[in-house]
Short mmCIF file of C-alpha atoms and ligand atoms in Angstrom, two decimals:
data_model
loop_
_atom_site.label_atom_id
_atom_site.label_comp_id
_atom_site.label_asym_id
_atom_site.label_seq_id
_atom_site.Cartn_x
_atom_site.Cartn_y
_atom_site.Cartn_z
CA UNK A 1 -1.52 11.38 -28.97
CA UNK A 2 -0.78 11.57 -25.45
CA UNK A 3 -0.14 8.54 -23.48
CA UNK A 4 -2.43 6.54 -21.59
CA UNK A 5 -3.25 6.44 -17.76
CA UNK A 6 -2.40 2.74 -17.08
CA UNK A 7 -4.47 1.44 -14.60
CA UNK A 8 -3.46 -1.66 -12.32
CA UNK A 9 -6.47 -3.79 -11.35
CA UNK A 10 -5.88 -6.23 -8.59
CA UNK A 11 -8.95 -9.18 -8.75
CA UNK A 12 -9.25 -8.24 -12.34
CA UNK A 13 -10.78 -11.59 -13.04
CA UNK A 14 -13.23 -11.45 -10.05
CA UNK A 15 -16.43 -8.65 -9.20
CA UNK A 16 -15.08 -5.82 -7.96
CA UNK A 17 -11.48 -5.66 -10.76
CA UNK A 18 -13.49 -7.42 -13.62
CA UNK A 19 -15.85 -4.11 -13.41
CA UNK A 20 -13.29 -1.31 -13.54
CA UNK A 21 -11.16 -3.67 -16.12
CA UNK A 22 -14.46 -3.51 -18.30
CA UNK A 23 -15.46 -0.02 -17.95
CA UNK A 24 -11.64 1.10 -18.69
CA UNK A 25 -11.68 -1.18 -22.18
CA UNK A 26 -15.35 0.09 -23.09
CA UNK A 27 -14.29 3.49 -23.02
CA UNK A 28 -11.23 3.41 -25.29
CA UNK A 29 -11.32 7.24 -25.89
CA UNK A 30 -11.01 8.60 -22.82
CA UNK A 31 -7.08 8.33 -22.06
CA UNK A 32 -6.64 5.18 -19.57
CA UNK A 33 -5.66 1.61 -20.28
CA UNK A 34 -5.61 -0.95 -17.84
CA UNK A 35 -3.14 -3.58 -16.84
CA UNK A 36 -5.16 -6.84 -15.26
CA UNK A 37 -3.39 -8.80 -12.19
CA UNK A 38 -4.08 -12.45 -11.98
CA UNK A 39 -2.18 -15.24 -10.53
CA UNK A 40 -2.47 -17.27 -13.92
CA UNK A 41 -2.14 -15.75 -16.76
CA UNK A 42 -3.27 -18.61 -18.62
CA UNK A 43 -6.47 -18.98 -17.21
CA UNK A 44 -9.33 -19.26 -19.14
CA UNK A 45 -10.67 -15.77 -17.42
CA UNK A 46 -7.40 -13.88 -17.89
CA UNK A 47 -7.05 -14.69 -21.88
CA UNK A 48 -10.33 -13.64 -22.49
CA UNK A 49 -9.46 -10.27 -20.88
CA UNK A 50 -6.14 -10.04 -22.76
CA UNK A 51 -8.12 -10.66 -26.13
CA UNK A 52 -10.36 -7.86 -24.99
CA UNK A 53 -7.15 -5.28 -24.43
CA UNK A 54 -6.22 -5.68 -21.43
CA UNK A 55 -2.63 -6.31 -20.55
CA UNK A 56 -2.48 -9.23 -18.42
CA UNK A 57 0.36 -9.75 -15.83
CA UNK A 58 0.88 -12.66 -13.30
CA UNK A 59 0.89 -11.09 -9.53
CA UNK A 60 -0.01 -12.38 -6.04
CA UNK A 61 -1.44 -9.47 -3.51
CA UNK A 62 0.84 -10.79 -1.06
CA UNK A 63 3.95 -10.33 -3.30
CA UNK A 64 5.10 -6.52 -2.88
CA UNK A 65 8.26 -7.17 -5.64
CA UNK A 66 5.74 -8.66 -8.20
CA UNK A 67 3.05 -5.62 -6.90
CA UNK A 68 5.97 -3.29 -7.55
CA UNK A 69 7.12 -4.43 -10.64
CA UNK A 70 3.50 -4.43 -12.15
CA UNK A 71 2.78 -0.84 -10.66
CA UNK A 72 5.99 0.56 -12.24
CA UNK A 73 4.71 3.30 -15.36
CA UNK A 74 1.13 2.91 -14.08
CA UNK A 75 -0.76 6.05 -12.84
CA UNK A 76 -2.85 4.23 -10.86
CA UNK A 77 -4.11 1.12 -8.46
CA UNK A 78 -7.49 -0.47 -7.68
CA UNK A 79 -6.49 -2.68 -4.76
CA UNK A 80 -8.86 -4.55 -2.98
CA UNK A 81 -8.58 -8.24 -0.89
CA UNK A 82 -10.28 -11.29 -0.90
CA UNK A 83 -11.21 -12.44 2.76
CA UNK A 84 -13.42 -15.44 1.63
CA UNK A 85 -11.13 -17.19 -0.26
CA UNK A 86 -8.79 -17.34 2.88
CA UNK A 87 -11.09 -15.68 5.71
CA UNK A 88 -7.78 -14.42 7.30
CA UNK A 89 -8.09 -10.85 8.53
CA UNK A 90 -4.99 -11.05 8.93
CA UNK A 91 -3.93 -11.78 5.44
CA UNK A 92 -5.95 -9.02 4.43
CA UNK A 93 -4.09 -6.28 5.95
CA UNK A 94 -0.82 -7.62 5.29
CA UNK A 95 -1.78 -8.04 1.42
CA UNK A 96 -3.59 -4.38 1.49
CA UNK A 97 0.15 -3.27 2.92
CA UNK A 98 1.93 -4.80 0.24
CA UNK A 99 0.01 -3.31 -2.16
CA UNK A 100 0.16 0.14 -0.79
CA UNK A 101 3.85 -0.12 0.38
CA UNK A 102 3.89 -1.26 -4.10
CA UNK A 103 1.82 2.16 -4.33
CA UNK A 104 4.50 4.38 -2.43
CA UNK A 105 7.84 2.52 -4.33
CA UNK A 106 6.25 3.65 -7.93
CA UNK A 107 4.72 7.13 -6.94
CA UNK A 108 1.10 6.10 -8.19
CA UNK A 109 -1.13 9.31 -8.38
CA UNK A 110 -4.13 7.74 -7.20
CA UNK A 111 -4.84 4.67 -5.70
CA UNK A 112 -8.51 3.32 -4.72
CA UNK A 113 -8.74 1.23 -1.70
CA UNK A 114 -11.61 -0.99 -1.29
CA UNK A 115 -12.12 -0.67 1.85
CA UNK A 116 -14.89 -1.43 4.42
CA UNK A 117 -16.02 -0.26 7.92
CA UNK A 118 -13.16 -1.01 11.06
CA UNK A 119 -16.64 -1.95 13.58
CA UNK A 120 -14.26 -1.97 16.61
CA UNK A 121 -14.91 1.67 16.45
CA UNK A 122 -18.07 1.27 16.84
CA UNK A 123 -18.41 -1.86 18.83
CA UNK A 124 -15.35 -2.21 21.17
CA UNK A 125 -14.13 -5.88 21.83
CA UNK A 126 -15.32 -5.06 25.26
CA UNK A 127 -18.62 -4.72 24.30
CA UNK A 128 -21.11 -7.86 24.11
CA UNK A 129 -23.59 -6.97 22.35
CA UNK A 130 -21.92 -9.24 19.39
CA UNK A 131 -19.25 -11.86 20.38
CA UNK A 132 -15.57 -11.07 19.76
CA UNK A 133 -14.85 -13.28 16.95
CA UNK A 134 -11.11 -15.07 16.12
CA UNK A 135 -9.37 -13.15 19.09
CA UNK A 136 -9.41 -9.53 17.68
CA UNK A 137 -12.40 -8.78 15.78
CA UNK A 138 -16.03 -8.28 15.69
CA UNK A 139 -16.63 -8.71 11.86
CA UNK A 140 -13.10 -10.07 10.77
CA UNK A 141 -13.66 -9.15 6.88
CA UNK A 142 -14.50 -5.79 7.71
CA UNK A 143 -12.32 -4.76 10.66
CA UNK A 144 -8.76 -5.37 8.98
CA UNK A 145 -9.57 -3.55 5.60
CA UNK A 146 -10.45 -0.63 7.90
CA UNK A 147 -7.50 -0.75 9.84
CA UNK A 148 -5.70 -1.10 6.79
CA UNK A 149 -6.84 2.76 5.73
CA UNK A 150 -4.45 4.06 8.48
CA UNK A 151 -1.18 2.20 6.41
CA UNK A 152 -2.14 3.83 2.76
CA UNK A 153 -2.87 7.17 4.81
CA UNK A 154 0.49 6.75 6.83
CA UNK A 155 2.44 6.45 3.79
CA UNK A 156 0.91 9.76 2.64
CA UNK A 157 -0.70 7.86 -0.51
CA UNK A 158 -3.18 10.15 -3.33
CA UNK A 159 -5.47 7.18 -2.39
CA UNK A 160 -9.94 7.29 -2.28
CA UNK A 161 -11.32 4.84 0.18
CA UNK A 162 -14.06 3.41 -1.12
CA UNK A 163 -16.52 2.21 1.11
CA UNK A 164 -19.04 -0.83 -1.16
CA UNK A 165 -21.56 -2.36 0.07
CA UNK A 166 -23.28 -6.11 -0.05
CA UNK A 167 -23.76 -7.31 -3.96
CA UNK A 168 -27.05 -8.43 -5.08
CA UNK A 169 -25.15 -10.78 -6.86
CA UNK A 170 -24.65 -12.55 -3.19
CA UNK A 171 -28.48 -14.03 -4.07
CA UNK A 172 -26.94 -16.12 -6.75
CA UNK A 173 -23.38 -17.02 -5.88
CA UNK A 174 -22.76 -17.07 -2.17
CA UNK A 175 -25.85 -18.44 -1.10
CA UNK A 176 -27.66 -15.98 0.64
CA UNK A 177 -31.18 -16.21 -1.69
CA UNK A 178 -34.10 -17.32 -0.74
CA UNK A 179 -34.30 -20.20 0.78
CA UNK A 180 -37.42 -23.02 1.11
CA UNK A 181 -38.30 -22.87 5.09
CA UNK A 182 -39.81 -25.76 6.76
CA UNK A 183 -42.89 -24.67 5.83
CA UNK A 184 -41.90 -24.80 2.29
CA UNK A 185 -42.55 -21.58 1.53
CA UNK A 186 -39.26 -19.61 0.22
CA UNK A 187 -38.22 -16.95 2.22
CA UNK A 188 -35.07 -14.55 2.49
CA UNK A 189 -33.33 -14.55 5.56
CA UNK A 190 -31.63 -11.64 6.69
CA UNK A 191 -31.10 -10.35 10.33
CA UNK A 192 -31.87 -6.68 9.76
CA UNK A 193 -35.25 -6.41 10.86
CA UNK A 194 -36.70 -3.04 9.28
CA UNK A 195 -33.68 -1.61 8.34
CA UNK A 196 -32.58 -0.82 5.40
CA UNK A 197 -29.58 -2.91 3.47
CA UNK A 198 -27.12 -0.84 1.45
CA UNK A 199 -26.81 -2.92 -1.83
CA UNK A 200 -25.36 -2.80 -5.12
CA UNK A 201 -24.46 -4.93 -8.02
CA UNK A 202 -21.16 -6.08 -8.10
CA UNK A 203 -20.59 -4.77 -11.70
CA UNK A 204 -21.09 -1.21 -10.39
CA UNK A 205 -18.37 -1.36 -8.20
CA UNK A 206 -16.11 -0.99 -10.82
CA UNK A 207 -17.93 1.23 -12.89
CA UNK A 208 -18.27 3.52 -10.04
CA UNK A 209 -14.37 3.18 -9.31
CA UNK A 210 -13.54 4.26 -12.93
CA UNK A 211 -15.53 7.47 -12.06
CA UNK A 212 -13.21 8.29 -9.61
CA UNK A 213 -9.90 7.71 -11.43
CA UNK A 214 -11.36 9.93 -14.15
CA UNK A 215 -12.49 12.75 -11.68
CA UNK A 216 -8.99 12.86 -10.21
CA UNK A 217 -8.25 14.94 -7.69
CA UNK A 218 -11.93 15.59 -6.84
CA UNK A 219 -11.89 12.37 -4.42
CA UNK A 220 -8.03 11.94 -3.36
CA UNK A 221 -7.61 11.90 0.05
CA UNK A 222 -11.70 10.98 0.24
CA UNK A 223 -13.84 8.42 1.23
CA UNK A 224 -16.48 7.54 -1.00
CA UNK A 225 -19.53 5.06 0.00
CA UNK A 226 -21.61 3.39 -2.94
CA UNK A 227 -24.75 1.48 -3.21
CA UNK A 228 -27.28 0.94 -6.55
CA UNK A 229 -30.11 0.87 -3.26
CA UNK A 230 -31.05 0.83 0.02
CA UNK A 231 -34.02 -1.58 0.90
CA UNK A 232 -35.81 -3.36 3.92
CA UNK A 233 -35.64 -7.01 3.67
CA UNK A 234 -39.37 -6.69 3.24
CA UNK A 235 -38.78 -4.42 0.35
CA UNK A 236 -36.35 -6.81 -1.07
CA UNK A 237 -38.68 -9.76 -0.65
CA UNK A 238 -40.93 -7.79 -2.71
CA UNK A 239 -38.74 -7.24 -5.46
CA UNK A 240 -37.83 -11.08 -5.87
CA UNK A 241 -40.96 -11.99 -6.05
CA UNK A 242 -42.45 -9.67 -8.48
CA UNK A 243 -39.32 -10.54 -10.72
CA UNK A 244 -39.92 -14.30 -9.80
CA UNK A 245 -43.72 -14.67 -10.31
CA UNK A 246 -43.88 -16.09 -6.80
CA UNK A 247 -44.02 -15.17 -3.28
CA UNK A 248 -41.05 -14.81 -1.11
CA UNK A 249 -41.04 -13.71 2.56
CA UNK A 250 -38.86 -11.99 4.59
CA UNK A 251 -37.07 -14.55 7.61
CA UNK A 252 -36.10 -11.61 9.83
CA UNK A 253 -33.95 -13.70 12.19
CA UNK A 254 -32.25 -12.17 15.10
CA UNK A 255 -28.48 -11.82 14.39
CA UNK A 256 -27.56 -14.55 17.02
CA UNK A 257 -29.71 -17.12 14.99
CA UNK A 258 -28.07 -16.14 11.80
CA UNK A 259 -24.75 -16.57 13.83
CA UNK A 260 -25.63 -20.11 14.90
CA UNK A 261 -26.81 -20.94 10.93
CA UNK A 262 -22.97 -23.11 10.93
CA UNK A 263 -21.97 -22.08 7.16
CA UNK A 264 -18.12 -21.37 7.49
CA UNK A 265 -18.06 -17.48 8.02
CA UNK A 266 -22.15 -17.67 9.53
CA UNK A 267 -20.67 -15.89 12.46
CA UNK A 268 -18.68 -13.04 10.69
CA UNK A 269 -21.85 -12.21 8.50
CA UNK A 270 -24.22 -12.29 11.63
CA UNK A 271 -22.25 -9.49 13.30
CA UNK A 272 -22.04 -8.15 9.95
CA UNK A 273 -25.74 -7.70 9.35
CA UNK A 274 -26.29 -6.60 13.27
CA UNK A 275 -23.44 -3.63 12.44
CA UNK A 276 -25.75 -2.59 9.19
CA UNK A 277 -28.79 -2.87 11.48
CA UNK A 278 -27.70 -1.31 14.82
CA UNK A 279 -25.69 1.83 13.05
CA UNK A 280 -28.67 1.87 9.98
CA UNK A 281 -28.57 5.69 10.21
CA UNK A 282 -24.06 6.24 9.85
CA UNK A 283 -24.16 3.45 7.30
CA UNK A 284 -26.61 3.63 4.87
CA UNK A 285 -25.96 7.61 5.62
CA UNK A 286 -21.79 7.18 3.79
CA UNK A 287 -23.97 5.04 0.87
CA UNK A 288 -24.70 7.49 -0.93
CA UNK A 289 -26.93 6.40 -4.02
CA UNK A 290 -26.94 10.35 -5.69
CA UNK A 291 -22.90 10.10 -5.66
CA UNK A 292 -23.18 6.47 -6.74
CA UNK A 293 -24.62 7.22 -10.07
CA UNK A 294 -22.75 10.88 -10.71
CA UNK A 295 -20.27 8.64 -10.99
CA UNK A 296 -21.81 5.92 -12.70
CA UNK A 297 -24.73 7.16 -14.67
CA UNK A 298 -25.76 2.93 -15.39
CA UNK A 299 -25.81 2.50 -12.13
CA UNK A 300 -28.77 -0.16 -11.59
CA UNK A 301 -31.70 -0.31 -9.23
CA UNK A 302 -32.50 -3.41 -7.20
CA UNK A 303 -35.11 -4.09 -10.14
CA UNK A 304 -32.79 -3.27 -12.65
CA UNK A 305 -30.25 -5.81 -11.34
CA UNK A 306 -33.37 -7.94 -10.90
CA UNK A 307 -34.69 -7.45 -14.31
CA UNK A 308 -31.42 -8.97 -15.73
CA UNK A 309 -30.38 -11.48 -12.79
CA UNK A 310 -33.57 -13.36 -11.57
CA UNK A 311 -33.58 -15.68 -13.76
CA UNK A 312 -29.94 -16.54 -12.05
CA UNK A 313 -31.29 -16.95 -8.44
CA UNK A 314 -31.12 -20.73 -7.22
CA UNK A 315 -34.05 -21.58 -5.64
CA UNK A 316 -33.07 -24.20 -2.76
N1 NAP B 1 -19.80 -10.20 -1.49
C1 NAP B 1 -20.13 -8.99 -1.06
O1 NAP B 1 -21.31 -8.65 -0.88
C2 NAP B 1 -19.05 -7.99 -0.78
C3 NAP B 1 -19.44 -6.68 -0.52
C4 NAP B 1 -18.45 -5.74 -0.25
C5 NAP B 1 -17.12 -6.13 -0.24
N2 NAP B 1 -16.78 -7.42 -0.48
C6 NAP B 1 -15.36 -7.79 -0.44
O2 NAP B 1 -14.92 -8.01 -1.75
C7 NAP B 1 -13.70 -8.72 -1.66
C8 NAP B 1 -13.56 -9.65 -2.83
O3 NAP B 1 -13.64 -8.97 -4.03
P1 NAP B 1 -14.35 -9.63 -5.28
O4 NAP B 1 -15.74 -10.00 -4.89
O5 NAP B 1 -14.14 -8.74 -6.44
O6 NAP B 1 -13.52 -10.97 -5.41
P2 NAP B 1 -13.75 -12.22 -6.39
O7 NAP B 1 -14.84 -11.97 -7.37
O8 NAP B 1 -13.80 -13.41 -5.53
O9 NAP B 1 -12.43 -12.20 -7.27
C9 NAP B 1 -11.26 -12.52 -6.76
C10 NAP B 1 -10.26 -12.53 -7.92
O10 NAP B 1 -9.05 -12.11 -7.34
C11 NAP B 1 -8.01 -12.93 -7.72
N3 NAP B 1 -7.20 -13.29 -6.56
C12 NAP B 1 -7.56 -14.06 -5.50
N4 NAP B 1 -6.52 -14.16 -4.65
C13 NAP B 1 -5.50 -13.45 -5.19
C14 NAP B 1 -4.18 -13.17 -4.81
N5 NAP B 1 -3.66 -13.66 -3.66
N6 NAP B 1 -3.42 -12.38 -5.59
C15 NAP B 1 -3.90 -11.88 -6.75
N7 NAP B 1 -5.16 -12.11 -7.17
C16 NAP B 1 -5.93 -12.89 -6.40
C17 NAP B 1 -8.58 -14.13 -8.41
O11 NAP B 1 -8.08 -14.06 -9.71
P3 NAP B 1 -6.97 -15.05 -10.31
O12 NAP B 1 -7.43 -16.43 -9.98
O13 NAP B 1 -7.06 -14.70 -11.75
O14 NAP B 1 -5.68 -14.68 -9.68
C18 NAP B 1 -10.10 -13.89 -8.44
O15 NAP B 1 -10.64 -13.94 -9.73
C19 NAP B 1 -13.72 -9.47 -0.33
O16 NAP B 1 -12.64 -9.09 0.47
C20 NAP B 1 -15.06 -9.08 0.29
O17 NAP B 1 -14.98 -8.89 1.68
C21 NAP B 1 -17.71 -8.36 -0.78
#
């Protein structure tokens, strides 16, 4: 039997890694096994991926001789960053250089970067239509993964940048569901007036990215932009509350409210949103739902994800 295509999986404990790491081990015939990175391998999370197949090996992002080490025999690297569990853009990039620096010492033959939008190309510092935010950046946990594209292209990696878009999943675990307005009534707030939001759950991520490690060459040297959906925040506000069994309206603030909201990263996700609303047409445009689920044929729906997640939503 030949051998397998190991797979390394940075975050394989989190959304994006625990995805692929699950679509690799539910498809044991098709000729890849994956190798999980965690910081603990004795975590509750990281044993019950080991008892599921996975080889599990201790790594930090930021540590390129650990990265290195755990790349060595692979074929291939999902590397992606965690910005809010440091919100340093500038962690980001050095971590996404480690691991692609990792990439170049082993001679992966593909390597998926989970990458997002640099919006300084689209919205100079200069410009004020959105403040400039920690010195350099106008959404800080886009911008650096973007300018990190240039080092895994520089080093002349087989990499596919994969562009994702905002999880579903956000509605139950980072806090942006609907919430009960002064009025009482529950409403989701999201600055995007009539535009449409790219979304997808977070589960498909890695399903999708396991479609491109198994097409191969296809995508290397590619960017690829996912999403389950696009939808209005009306159209969303629809779908919660047919799923719900209750009304929920659509709060569409201007950005600069959003911005002004206080939560720790309120400002980053306010120029966020206004970069989804203002370039609606380039960035639901690289979201391409069609390519999404040729990839992923489960790819869910908004009311798909709905139908299995409402039940999930806090209601505050
Ligand atoms: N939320 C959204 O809508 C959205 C949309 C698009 C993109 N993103 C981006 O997605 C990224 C986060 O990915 P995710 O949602 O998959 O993350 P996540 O679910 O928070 O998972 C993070 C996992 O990574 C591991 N980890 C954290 N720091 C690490 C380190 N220094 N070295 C090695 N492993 C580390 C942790 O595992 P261990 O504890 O086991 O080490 C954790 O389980 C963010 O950068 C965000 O900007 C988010």
């Amino acid at each position: 039997m030949p051998e397998k295509k190991i797979i390394v999986v940075a975050g394989a404990t989190g959304a994006q890694g625990g995805g692929l790491v699950r679509a690799i081990l539910n498809d044991p015939n098709d000729g890849f096994a994956v190798r999980a990175l965690t910081r603990d391998v004795n975590s509750e999370k990281a044993r019950e991926l080991a008892s599921l197949g996975a080889e599990v090996v201790a790594a930090d992002i930021g540590d390129e001789a650990a990265l290195t080490k755990a790349y060595e025999g692979a074929y291939g690297a999902y590397c992606v960053t965690f910005f809010w569990s440091h919100f340093s853009p500038q962690r980001e990039l050095a971590e996404a250089s480690a691991m692609a620096r990792a990439a170049k010492a082993t001679g992966l033959k593909h390597v998926i970067w989970s990458t997002l939008e640099d919006t300084r190309k689209w919205v100079p510092l200069d410009d004020d239509r959105m403040p400039t935010l920690m010195g350099n950046y106008k959404v800080p946990h886009f911008d650096a993964k973007g300018e990190a594209d240039e080092v895994f292209r520089q080093l002349g990696l087989p990499v596919t940048f994969l562009l994702t878009s905002f999880y579903w999943d956000n509605f139950i675990y980072f806090g942006s569901g609907p919430q009960k307005g002064p009025d009482g009534r529950l409403a989701l707030t999201l600055p995007m007036g009539d535009k449409k939001l790219a979304g997808i759950a977070a589960e498909d991520i890695g399903k999708c990215a396991y479609g491109i490690f198994k097409a191969g060459a296809e995508y290397v040297g590619k960017t690829v932009g996912i999403a389950g959906e696009h939808a209005t925040g009306a159209e969303i506000a629809a779908a919660l509350s047919q799923s719900l069994g209750m009304e929920i309206g659509y709060n569409a603030v201007e950005p600069a409210v959003y911005r002004s909201f206080g939560f720790p990263g309120a400002d980053d996700l306010g120029n966020m949103f206004q970069f989804k609303r203002d370039f609606n047409d380039y960035f639901s445009s690289v979201r391409d739902v069609a390519l999404s689920r040729k990839l992923n044929p489960e790819l869910q729906s908004l009311k798909d994800w709905l139908d299995r997640n409402a039940g999930k939503i806090p209601l505050g």
